Amino acid sequence: MIHFLLKGVLHDRHRSLLPLIVITLGVALTVLGHAWVNGVLGESFVMSAHFSTGHLKAMTRAYAEEQDQMPIDLALIGVKEIMDELAGIGEVDWAPRIRFGGLIDFPDESGSTRSQGPATGFAVDLLTPGSKEIDRFNLTSSILSGHIPTREEEALITYDFAEKFHIQPGDRFTFFGSTMEGSMAFGNFIVAGTVRFGAEALDHGAILIDLTAGQRMLGMPDAAGEILGFFNNNRYDQKEAQAIADSFNARRSGSTDEFAPLMVTMRDQEGMAQLFDYTHIISAILITAFVLAMSVVLWNTGLIGGLRRYGEFGVRLALGEEKSHIYRTLIYEALLIGLIGSVIGTVVGLALALYLQVVGLDMGDAMRASTMMMPSVIRTQVTATDFWIGFIPGLFSMTLGNALSGLGIYKRSTAHLFKELEA
Amino acid sequence: MENKQIIDINNLVKRFPIGDGYFTALQGITLRFVAGEFAGLVGPSGSGKTTLLNLIGSLDSPSEGSVVVLGHEVSRLSHRESAALRNYHIGFIFQTYNLLPVFSVYDNVEFPLLLQKRDAVGRRKAVMEALDWVGLSHKAQSRPAQLSGGECQRVSIARAMVKRPELVLADEPSANLDAKNSHHIIQTMKRLNRELGTTFLFATHDEKVMGYLDRIISLDDGRVARDERPLCVNEAQSDSTAEENGHARRQARI
């Protein structure tokens, strides 16, 4: 009988090939859609963590109040001491940073101003051997010309900035800003290279210098605007982050000093809590909607497939097959086709998702005006879920559709089914 | 011919719900058939022929009265018992053949034996024998779409006969066939009736079929109008005799 059923499935295109194509496409789209949503949202969080929030961030209480203004006058002092304290906390790598703003001035051959513009600056540890900041800023891949700074007087500037001011590696520029104490800060730098971070909010105009150079220029010895913490496995764990932050803050709970260090989790920064919640909700809605849509399509495929065969069921009943046997064979066929389609669809979907994970889709032009920390190259992110999520619409829905359509075998009288075959 | 009673119908009534009321398709039918009969239910469309065949085939159940087939009261059979009765004891032949189009001739004929879970060797022997009866052994691997209407109906006969049922119910088996094929089909069934002793019960209004029947039950408006046994029909009758019988019957009606 199994041989007979297989033969029927293989020979009847309406029973096998067409549902198989629909299932394969539906499952592949489901897998790709899931990986896409994960990729876009996940990458945004990774970028936010690496460029801005860290998984944890220590700063002064006053700085925390106004951190969007990059107030270096409210920066942490005694960073070495704090770093020593942090070194014993969890599986976290800590990185002091200074974010600052000012004017950048490019001189002509005679030393006069050729062009000038506002710039956002990052002072991060680029020169200490083993520093992970180069990886966090993805400098090796992001650098478009020149090289990563090897000396304190070297700086990286973003590609858009370089284009706008016609800057080449080797050119010099002067940064004007204010020191931590409020006096004027100057710094002369050589452009080591140009970078494109892949986030339009940063690529508009930013410079990246070594932390030590920044500390010297901004009058911040043993000081930093913030100390970012990153879990060593690079995965954000809200529970663990909160525990670390609570433990750190508990040691200073009695202090009323507005410059006392305060640690916050990624979720507690810059509206990230809402973003986290919205993202999870939107992600869940998108994925659920997609899975449901595919489920309805494939359910319908199963349903139509079953209804189309009522005539055949009538013949089989007349030949002496039991209703329950017909129903079971219908389910077995749906399971078989659903399984094959789901496997093929998952393989196709994963292949596409992996391709887009590696190659990505450059949305830079469309996101030129964006101020959000979002990647301009959108990539999918393949997770373990992608290996099974396609089976929900592919196997479950197809089988459910067939199961529901097959109930008609029981609801209709045998003679009625018999009439349908005569129709 | 054996005298074993194969169908016993008593005061059979069948009603179908229509809107708020009922349509009575059969009213007070009482009939008996013995093994080996080659009988037909005749009458105009709507006279209740197919309904009666469905009831005898345990595809439907009576509203009143009883239908006993091979000792089984059909209204008391469960779905499973009904299926078993059809699977082992009753063959069906349809007007539109109703072969499973995606399967070969061989597969179509083999299907009832698969339901009986017969072993492969036994199945093959029975299928080839059934195809021999209808002269289609050479078309075993063809698909129904590759066959003529007459050949499809012969496959349908082979499928009905392959399990050697006691009873074959044929609903307008010649309605879609031309005269030559109709005679061929009916002669095939008549031969099987003679050689295997299978009881055949037709629902038909085809004069050509009537010429071969040894019992004709005329239904009119759900009642038995006549139940007659044409005298000139016998096991040895020739094709021409059957045709003449049909012609004579037409003339008599005129």
XYZ file of C-alpha atoms in Angstrom:
677
model
C 0.000 0.000 0.000
C 2.893 2.361 0.796
C 4.306 1.660 -2.641
C 0.886 2.388 -4.112
C 0.611 5.685 -2.244
C 4.114 6.747 -3.216
C 3.350 5.968 -6.820
C 0.218 8.108 -6.592
C 2.133 10.984 -5.045
C 4.878 10.786 -7.658
C 2.583 10.446 -10.650
C 0.017 13.060 -9.687
C 1.545 16.493 -10.167
C -1.402 18.180 -8.507
C -0.779 16.026 -5.477
C 2.989 16.324 -5.350
C 4.842 18.720 -7.610
C 2.630 21.779 -7.245
C 2.252 21.550 -3.448
C 5.964 20.792 -3.245
C 6.825 23.956 -5.179
C 4.460 26.060 -3.074
C 5.782 24.566 0.171
C 9.401 24.942 -0.887
C 8.862 28.605 -1.772
C 6.808 29.272 1.341
C 9.297 27.616 3.657
C 12.286 29.251 1.954
C 10.634 32.671 2.321
C 9.805 31.976 5.950
C 13.404 31.017 6.744
C 14.788 33.972 4.796
C 12.275 36.355 6.367
C 13.131 35.175 9.853
C 16.873 35.440 9.234
C 16.337 38.871 7.673
C 14.391 40.257 10.609
C 16.957 38.817 13.014
C 19.811 40.176 10.951
C 18.495 43.700 10.623
C 17.476 44.032 14.245
C 20.395 42.052 15.628
C 22.961 44.005 13.641
C 21.470 47.276 14.844
C 21.926 46.179 18.435
C 25.454 44.940 17.809
C 26.352 48.268 16.201
C 24.755 50.223 19.001
C 26.678 48.194 21.551
C 30.010 48.464 19.747
C 29.803 52.122 18.837
C 27.795 53.657 21.600
C 26.307 51.784 24.517
C 28.465 48.748 25.213
C 26.715 45.938 27.039
C 27.413 47.925 30.178
C 28.556 51.459 30.628
C 30.147 53.204 33.609
C 30.116 57.008 33.745
C 29.490 59.705 36.292
C 25.959 60.260 37.446
C 26.084 63.782 35.999
C 27.389 62.502 32.659
C 24.585 59.948 32.570
C 22.040 62.749 32.805
C 23.372 64.483 29.700
C 25.275 61.822 27.858
C 23.706 62.651 24.512
C 25.611 65.953 24.670
C 28.955 64.187 25.184
C 29.762 66.367 28.240
C 33.466 65.650 28.788
C 33.485 68.157 31.652
C 31.410 65.569 33.533
C 33.759 62.710 32.707
C 35.000 60.006 35.034
C 38.316 60.629 36.733
C 40.517 58.037 38.351
C 39.925 55.643 35.481
C 42.852 53.386 36.400
C 41.395 52.762 39.827
C 37.959 52.084 38.426
C 39.452 49.773 35.791
C 41.216 47.829 38.519
C 37.890 47.428 40.295
C 36.108 46.405 37.110
C 38.788 43.887 36.176
C 37.427 41.513 38.797
C 33.837 41.682 37.612
C 32.414 38.927 35.421
C 33.469 37.827 31.965
C 33.558 41.375 30.693
C 36.118 43.363 28.750
C 36.198 47.034 29.784
C 37.130 49.824 27.421
C 37.468 53.498 28.408
C 36.349 55.902 25.691
C 35.920 59.574 25.163
C 33.275 60.922 22.857
C 33.756 64.521 21.989
C 32.730 67.143 19.498
C 34.416 70.138 17.890
C 35.635 71.699 14.700
C 38.001 70.130 12.280
C 40.183 72.333 10.132
C 42.030 71.291 7.001
C 44.838 73.664 6.012
C 46.101 74.453 2.526
C 49.758 74.350 1.498
C 50.459 77.672 3.179
C 48.875 76.578 6.443
C 45.729 78.681 6.087
C 42.297 77.162 6.481
C 41.210 75.392 3.316
C 38.048 73.908 4.714
C 36.450 73.469 8.079
C 33.514 71.596 9.552
C 31.994 70.129 12.702
C 33.064 66.659 13.688
C 32.209 64.009 16.183
C 35.188 62.315 17.725
C 35.919 58.985 19.313
C 39.002 58.466 21.410
C 39.449 54.769 21.888
C 42.292 52.433 22.644
C 43.827 51.785 19.239
C 47.451 51.345 20.165
C 47.568 48.930 23.091
C 48.458 45.488 21.757
C 45.481 43.125 22.100
C 42.933 45.957 22.305
C 39.580 44.744 21.063
C 38.441 48.212 20.054
C 39.762 47.748 16.521
C 37.435 44.759 16.136
C 34.503 46.538 17.764
C 34.765 49.383 15.285
C 35.350 46.775 12.593
C 38.256 48.857 11.379
C 40.040 46.131 9.465
C 37.040 45.720 7.147
C 35.838 49.312 7.263
C 39.049 50.993 6.270
C 38.847 52.209 2.688
C 42.261 53.809 2.267
C 45.405 54.196 4.341
C 45.930 52.210 7.509
C 44.857 51.880 11.123
C 46.689 54.458 13.288
C 49.967 53.232 14.672
C 50.947 56.437 16.405
C 49.166 58.830 18.730
C 49.232 61.678 16.204
C 47.426 59.622 13.578
C 43.686 59.649 13.106
C 41.038 58.028 10.972
C 38.319 60.079 9.343
C 35.128 58.824 7.848
C 34.938 58.406 4.102
C 32.078 60.865 3.570
C 34.038 63.462 5.486
C 37.111 62.829 3.399
C 35.101 63.093 0.186
C 33.471 66.306 1.284
C 36.773 67.997 2.176
C 38.903 66.216 -0.459
C 41.167 64.640 2.137
C 43.704 61.926 1.446
C 45.670 59.749 3.852
C 48.782 61.688 4.854
C 46.979 65.050 4.949
C 47.073 66.972 8.182
C 44.252 68.563 10.105
C 43.688 70.415 13.340
C 40.953 69.702 15.812
C 39.454 72.533 17.850
C 37.372 71.802 20.878
C 37.248 72.304 24.600
C 39.131 70.531 27.328
C 37.579 68.829 30.294
C 38.207 71.999 32.289
C 36.514 74.171 29.710
C 39.534 75.785 28.103
C 40.287 75.523 24.399
C 41.680 72.275 23.089
C 43.821 71.864 19.994
C 45.197 68.792 18.397
C 47.161 68.296 15.198
C 46.706 64.972 13.476
C 47.766 63.173 10.335
C 45.073 61.330 8.429
C 46.118 57.677 8.653
C 43.186 56.451 6.630
C 39.551 56.778 5.725
C 36.840 54.465 7.021
C 33.238 53.712 6.381
C 31.599 52.279 9.488
C 28.483 51.279 7.637
C 26.230 53.388 9.836
C 25.092 56.577 8.191
C 24.789 58.327 11.550
C 28.552 57.956 11.999
C 29.709 58.172 8.432
C 28.401 61.749 8.068
C 31.464 63.125 9.857
C 33.571 61.507 12.509
C 37.190 61.154 13.492
C 38.724 58.314 15.421
C 41.879 58.836 17.478
C 43.766 56.889 20.078
C 42.547 57.220 23.654
C 45.887 58.514 24.969
C 45.984 61.215 22.294
C 42.437 62.168 23.158
C 43.200 62.326 26.861
C 46.159 64.561 26.220
C 44.348 66.834 23.776
C 41.254 67.178 25.940
C 43.170 67.609 29.198
C 41.834 64.356 30.606
C 44.743 62.461 32.154
C 43.423 59.340 33.854
C 39.925 60.340 32.778
C 37.392 59.068 30.281
C 33.908 60.038 29.333
C 32.700 56.512 29.791
C 33.930 53.004 30.340
C 32.151 50.470 28.173
C 31.872 46.835 29.139
C 31.461 44.035 26.609
C 30.664 40.463 27.458
C 33.504 38.288 26.263
C 31.136 36.070 24.276
C 29.794 39.234 22.619
C 26.208 38.276 23.475
C 24.153 40.688 25.505
C 22.645 39.107 28.603
C 20.300 41.539 30.322
C 20.089 39.490 33.500
C 23.825 39.244 33.955
C 24.358 42.846 32.887
C 21.830 44.031 35.439
C 23.458 41.951 38.166
C 26.875 43.444 37.417
C 25.478 46.981 37.296
C 23.550 46.522 40.536
C 26.593 45.119 42.277
C 28.778 47.990 41.049
C 26.242 50.659 41.991
C 25.517 49.117 45.399
C 29.066 49.935 46.458
C 28.299 53.629 45.925
C 24.720 53.709 47.053
C 25.546 55.862 50.074
C 27.336 58.522 48.034
C 25.636 61.755 46.999
C 28.536 62.795 44.761
C 27.193 63.606 41.317
C 30.587 62.588 39.881
C 30.481 59.163 41.484
C 30.570 56.353 38.933
C 27.271 54.906 37.865
C 26.900 51.752 35.826
C 23.993 51.186 33.476
C 23.105 48.287 31.269
C 22.662 48.546 27.525
C 18.920 48.381 27.991
C 18.961 51.385 30.319
C 20.655 53.717 27.864
C 19.468 56.239 25.324
C 15.973 54.867 24.936
C 17.331 51.385 24.354
C 14.717 49.868 26.675
C 11.927 51.009 24.382
C 13.953 49.981 21.374
C 14.525 46.565 22.905
C 10.837 46.133 23.654
C 9.663 47.492 20.322
C 12.200 45.384 18.524
C 11.121 42.236 20.259
C 7.467 43.035 19.638
C 8.031 44.032 16.021
C 10.260 41.031 15.474
C 7.645 38.738 16.987
C 4.862 40.387 14.977
C 6.820 40.245 11.731
C 7.817 36.654 12.211
C 4.368 35.601 13.411
C 2.680 37.432 10.535
C 5.041 35.868 8.066
C 4.659 32.396 9.470
C 0.887 32.838 9.622
C 0.705 34.140 6.057
C 2.741 31.219 4.813
C 0.700 28.888 6.977
C -2.533 30.140 5.422
C -1.105 29.735 1.916
C 0.073 26.213 2.607
C -3.017 25.306 4.590
C -4.991 26.379 1.556
C -2.779 24.268 -0.658
C -3.503 21.280 1.520
C -7.187 22.124 1.698
C -7.604 22.478 -2.068
C -5.539 19.362 -2.624
C -7.861 17.410 -0.364
C -11.102 18.853 -1.762
C -9.977 18.166 -5.322
C -9.756 14.498 -4.486
C -13.229 13.889 -3.122
C -14.115 12.098 -6.351
C -11.153 9.784 -5.916
C -12.199 9.145 -2.325
C -15.636 8.146 -3.590
C -14.095 5.517 -5.872
C -11.901 4.226 -3.107
C -14.871 3.956 -0.753
C -16.808 2.077 -3.395
C -13.899 -0.311 -3.817
C -14.042 -1.087 -0.132
C -11.497 1.227 1.457
C -12.391 2.426 4.930
C -12.940 6.122 5.559
C -10.354 6.107 8.316
C -7.835 4.504 5.972
C -8.441 7.119 3.297
C -8.089 9.844 5.912
C -4.855 8.363 7.195
C -3.370 8.069 3.724
C -4.294 11.711 3.081
C -2.420 12.736 6.223
C 0.561 10.521 5.400
C 0.773 12.050 1.945
C 0.571 15.564 3.403
C 3.273 14.698 5.932
C 5.492 13.250 3.234
C 5.083 16.166 0.843
C 5.217 18.673 3.698
C 8.388 17.092 5.032
C 10.135 16.971 1.659
C 9.012 20.520 0.839
C 10.045 21.788 4.264
C 13.490 20.205 4.004
C 14.083 21.567 0.495
C 12.593 24.950 1.444
C 14.735 25.148 4.572
C 17.878 24.295 2.613
C 17.038 26.902 -0.050
C 16.078 29.487 2.579
C 19.240 28.856 4.592
C 21.390 29.060 1.474
C 19.885 32.435 0.581
C 20.114 33.620 4.179
C 23.752 32.545 4.473
C 24.558 34.278 1.192
C 22.980 37.506 2.425
C 24.691 37.055 5.778
C 28.081 37.037 4.058
C 27.479 39.444 1.187
C 24.793 41.688 2.650
C 22.599 44.172 0.865
C 23.933 47.739 0.664
C 21.134 50.117 1.680
C 23.529 53.055 2.232
C 21.921 55.284 -0.395
C 18.450 54.746 1.004
C 19.620 55.473 4.548
C 21.758 58.512 3.818
C 19.567 60.797 5.927
C 19.289 58.331 8.792
C 20.497 59.387 12.216
C 19.825 56.003 13.778
C 22.591 53.601 14.598
C 21.572 51.199 11.889
C 23.809 49.248 9.559
C 23.832 50.556 6.000
C 24.672 47.086 4.726
C 21.779 44.898 5.783
C 22.674 41.323 6.500
C 20.637 38.338 7.483
C 21.525 36.466 10.631
C 21.143 32.714 10.563
C 20.197 31.291 13.945
C 19.256 27.836 15.180
C 15.587 28.796 14.850
C 15.970 29.078 11.081
C 16.578 25.355 10.915
C 13.077 24.540 12.157
C 10.839 27.575 11.780
C 9.973 26.731 8.160
C 8.510 23.444 9.286
C 5.641 25.296 10.990
C 4.034 26.425 7.746
C 5.589 23.672 5.650
C 4.734 20.590 7.600
C 2.196 21.611 10.190
C -0.002 23.848 8.033
C 0.044 21.603 5.015
C -0.938 18.645 7.150
C -3.549 20.666 9.005
C -5.059 21.813 5.690
C -5.254 18.255 4.456
C -6.573 17.065 7.794
C -9.367 19.637 7.738
C -10.300 19.007 4.128
C -10.191 15.305 4.855
C -12.791 15.683 7.588
C -15.280 16.044 4.761
C -14.838 12.326 4.211
C -16.495 11.766 7.562
C -18.994 14.620 7.366
C -20.346 13.567 3.999
C -22.288 10.379 3.712
C -20.650 7.693 1.631
C -23.355 8.028 -0.991
C -22.746 11.777 -1.155
C -19.056 11.270 -1.767
C -20.012 8.699 -4.286
C -22.154 11.251 -6.102
C -19.221 13.686 -6.209
C -17.220 11.232 -8.201
C -20.044 10.939 -10.661
C -20.298 14.713 -10.997
C -27.668 -21.719 -11.437
C -27.536 -21.673 -7.661
C -30.553 -20.649 -5.682
C -28.668 -19.024 -2.846
C -30.402 -15.775 -1.969
C -27.950 -12.942 -2.367
C -30.085 -9.822 -1.935
C -33.256 -9.558 0.114
C -35.067 -6.211 0.063
C -38.208 -5.706 2.142
C -40.515 -2.665 2.136
C -37.589 -0.401 1.387
C -38.179 3.320 1.640
C -35.527 5.947 1.015
C -36.129 9.622 1.614
C -33.750 12.518 1.029
C -34.151 15.792 2.901
C -34.961 18.717 0.639
C -35.426 22.061 2.355
C -37.954 21.574 5.120
C -39.378 18.408 3.634
C -38.311 15.165 2.076
C -38.087 13.703 -1.361
C -39.042 10.050 -1.425
C -36.794 8.287 -3.912
C -37.886 4.724 -3.151
C -41.174 3.665 -1.640
C -42.048 0.163 -0.539
C -39.579 -1.799 -2.653
C -39.543 -5.542 -2.055
C -37.189 -7.620 -4.187
C -35.105 -10.754 -3.943
C -32.129 -11.829 -6.031
C -30.458 -15.193 -6.086
C -26.853 -15.992 -6.908
C -25.962 -15.974 -10.589
C -28.692 -13.632 -11.759
C -27.991 -11.198 -14.589
C -30.607 -8.636 -13.706
C -31.298 -5.017 -14.426
C -33.120 -2.129 -12.854
C -34.612 -0.086 -15.654
C -36.610 3.062 -15.735
C -36.395 6.737 -16.558
C -34.039 9.140 -14.814
C -35.171 9.809 -11.257
C -36.972 6.496 -10.968
C -34.643 5.399 -8.143
C -32.287 2.976 -9.929
C -29.035 4.450 -8.651
C -30.446 5.016 -5.169
C -31.384 1.352 -4.986
C -27.938 0.297 -6.218
C -26.306 2.527 -3.581
C -28.414 0.934 -0.871
C -27.568 -2.569 -2.079
C -23.900 -1.564 -2.240
C -24.054 -0.370 1.370
C -23.116 3.130 0.273
C -26.275 4.492 1.831
C -28.753 3.307 4.429
C -32.532 2.900 4.165
C -35.021 5.299 5.738
C -37.388 2.396 6.334
C -37.413 -1.296 5.572
C -34.397 -3.521 5.178
C -31.741 -4.431 2.651
C -29.952 -7.674 3.358
C -26.934 -8.351 1.151
C -25.162 -11.691 1.472
C -26.727 -12.098 4.878
C -25.753 -8.636 6.097
C -28.438 -6.113 7.002
C -26.783 -2.986 5.564
C -28.418 -0.508 7.957
C -26.822 -2.325 10.883
C -23.324 -2.352 9.450
C -20.666 -0.023 10.780
C -18.541 1.965 8.306
C -15.832 -0.617 8.691
C -18.194 -3.536 8.115
C -19.718 -1.784 5.094
C -16.256 -1.244 3.674
C -15.385 -4.890 4.261
C -18.616 -6.011 2.552
C -17.757 -3.921 -0.510
C -14.124 -4.872 -0.424
C -14.638 -8.628 -0.348
C -18.078 -9.273 -1.811
C -19.266 -6.460 -4.065
C -17.771 -5.063 -7.255
C -18.762 -1.710 -8.736
C -18.823 -0.639 -12.351
C -19.538 3.008 -13.088
C -20.907 4.905 -16.017
C -17.826 7.122 -16.147
C -15.402 4.235 -15.411
C -13.832 6.174 -12.493
C -10.400 4.723 -12.929
C -7.665 6.390 -10.923
C -5.992 8.379 -13.695
C -2.488 8.561 -12.241
C -2.166 4.805 -12.001
C -1.618 2.225 -14.703
C -4.263 -0.270 -15.746
C -2.454 -2.880 -13.662
C -2.414 -0.617 -10.574
C -6.107 0.192 -10.944
C -7.065 -3.459 -11.093
C -4.676 -4.336 -8.284
C -6.052 -1.706 -5.879
C -8.952 -3.746 -4.367
C -6.486 -6.573 -3.662
C -4.141 -4.180 -1.870
C -7.015 -3.284 0.405
C -7.448 -6.994 1.087
C -3.733 -7.162 1.962
C -3.154 -10.069 -0.386
C 0.431 -11.086 -1.023
C 2.239 -9.767 -4.107
C 2.343 -13.088 -5.962
C -1.365 -13.701 -5.416
C -2.165 -10.172 -6.494
C -0.167 -10.407 -9.681
C -1.810 -13.695 -10.638
C -5.309 -12.366 -9.937
C -4.727 -9.079 -11.763
C -3.341 -10.726 -14.888
C -6.205 -13.214 -14.857
C -8.755 -10.392 -14.577
C -7.085 -8.513 -17.411
C -7.142 -11.708 -19.477
C -10.911 -11.975 -18.927
C -11.417 -8.550 -20.470
C -8.690 -8.967 -23.110
C -6.429 -6.201 -21.854
C -3.337 -8.042 -20.633
C -1.271 -6.249 -23.245
C -2.351 -2.857 -21.878
C -1.418 -3.540 -18.267
C 1.097 -0.714 -18.098
C -0.994 1.833 -19.991
C -2.600 4.756 -18.235
C -6.396 5.246 -18.470
C -5.833 8.366 -20.593
C -4.206 6.167 -23.223
C -7.256 3.897 -23.522
C -10.505 4.187 -25.444
C -13.820 4.447 -23.579
C -14.559 0.789 -24.213
C -11.143 -0.255 -22.944
C -11.552 1.903 -19.822
C -14.854 0.198 -19.085
C -13.222 -3.200 -19.551
C -10.570 -2.177 -17.028
C -13.396 -1.144 -14.735
C -14.917 -4.608 -15.147
C -11.558 -6.235 -14.422
C -11.225 -4.093 -11.296
C -14.698 -5.133 -10.154
C -14.061 -8.812 -10.906
C -10.469 -9.199 -9.738
C -11.520 -10.032 -6.194
C -14.093 -12.552 -7.463
C -17.064 -10.877 -5.772
C -20.417 -12.605 -5.416
C -22.186 -9.466 -6.595
C -21.358 -6.791 -9.169
C -23.350 -3.572 -9.258
C -23.128 -1.750 -12.580
C -24.581 1.734 -12.866
C -25.259 2.617 -16.514
C -22.116 0.807 -17.670
C -22.787 1.379 -21.359
C -24.090 4.940 -21.222
C -20.838 6.468 -22.459
C -20.106 3.840 -25.069
C -21.046 3.386 -28.688
C -23.195 0.436 -29.744
C -20.314 -1.863 -30.656
C -18.469 -1.265 -27.400
C -21.694 -1.531 -25.431
C -22.361 -5.002 -26.806
C -18.750 -6.010 -26.210
C -18.876 -4.847 -22.596
C -22.178 -6.522 -21.837
C -21.075 -9.730 -23.534
C -17.943 -9.701 -21.396
C -20.007 -9.348 -18.257
C -22.467 -11.977 -19.412
C -19.582 -14.373 -20.006
C -18.200 -13.717 -16.524
C -21.678 -14.231 -15.138
C -21.840 -17.611 -16.823
C -18.278 -18.737 -16.135
C -17.839 -17.457 -12.594
C -21.425 -17.465 -11.418
C -21.180 -13.841 -10.348
C -24.462 -12.036 -9.833
C -24.760 -8.870 -11.910
C -27.239 -6.138 -11.139
C -27.458 -3.242 -13.567
C -29.077 0.139 -13.396
C -29.733 1.046 -16.993
C -32.063 2.502 -19.507
C -29.985 1.250 -22.408
C -32.050 -1.001 -24.663
C -28.877 -2.786 -25.754
C -28.178 -3.883 -22.194
C -31.759 -4.942 -21.638
C -31.425 -7.375 -24.485
C -28.958 -9.419 -22.455
C -30.720 -9.356 -19.106
C -32.423 -12.453 -17.805
C -34.462 -10.409 -15.366
C -35.737 -6.874 -15.805
C -37.155 -4.862 -12.925
C -38.858 -1.690 -14.070
C -38.896 1.117 -11.565
C -41.242 4.018 -11.869
C -41.351 6.900 -9.430
C -39.561 4.861 -6.756
C -41.806 1.809 -7.054
C -41.417 -1.551 -8.788
C -43.672 -1.292 -11.807
C -42.786 -4.673 -13.345
C -40.515 -7.577 -12.523
C -40.193 -9.815 -15.563
C -37.952 -12.559 -16.921
C -37.728 -12.417 -20.715
C -38.304 -15.926 -21.968
C -35.961 -15.784 -24.881
C -32.947 -14.866 -22.840
C -30.766 -17.792 -22.000
C -27.156 -18.505 -21.317
C -26.434 -19.551 -24.872
C -28.053 -16.643 -26.617
C -26.159 -15.042 -29.424
C -25.304 -11.383 -29.881
C -27.869 -11.103 -32.609
C -30.571 -12.614 -30.377
C -29.817 -10.038 -27.724
C -29.935 -7.264 -30.258
C -33.217 -8.618 -31.578
C -34.575 -8.741 -28.041
C -33.689 -5.102 -27.577
C -35.290 -4.228 -30.901
C -38.441 -6.186 -30.066
C -38.687 -4.395 -26.728
C -38.388 -1.016 -28.414
C -41.085 -1.995 -30.889
C -43.346 -3.180 -28.087
C -43.018 0.198 -26.350
C -43.867 2.024 -29.535
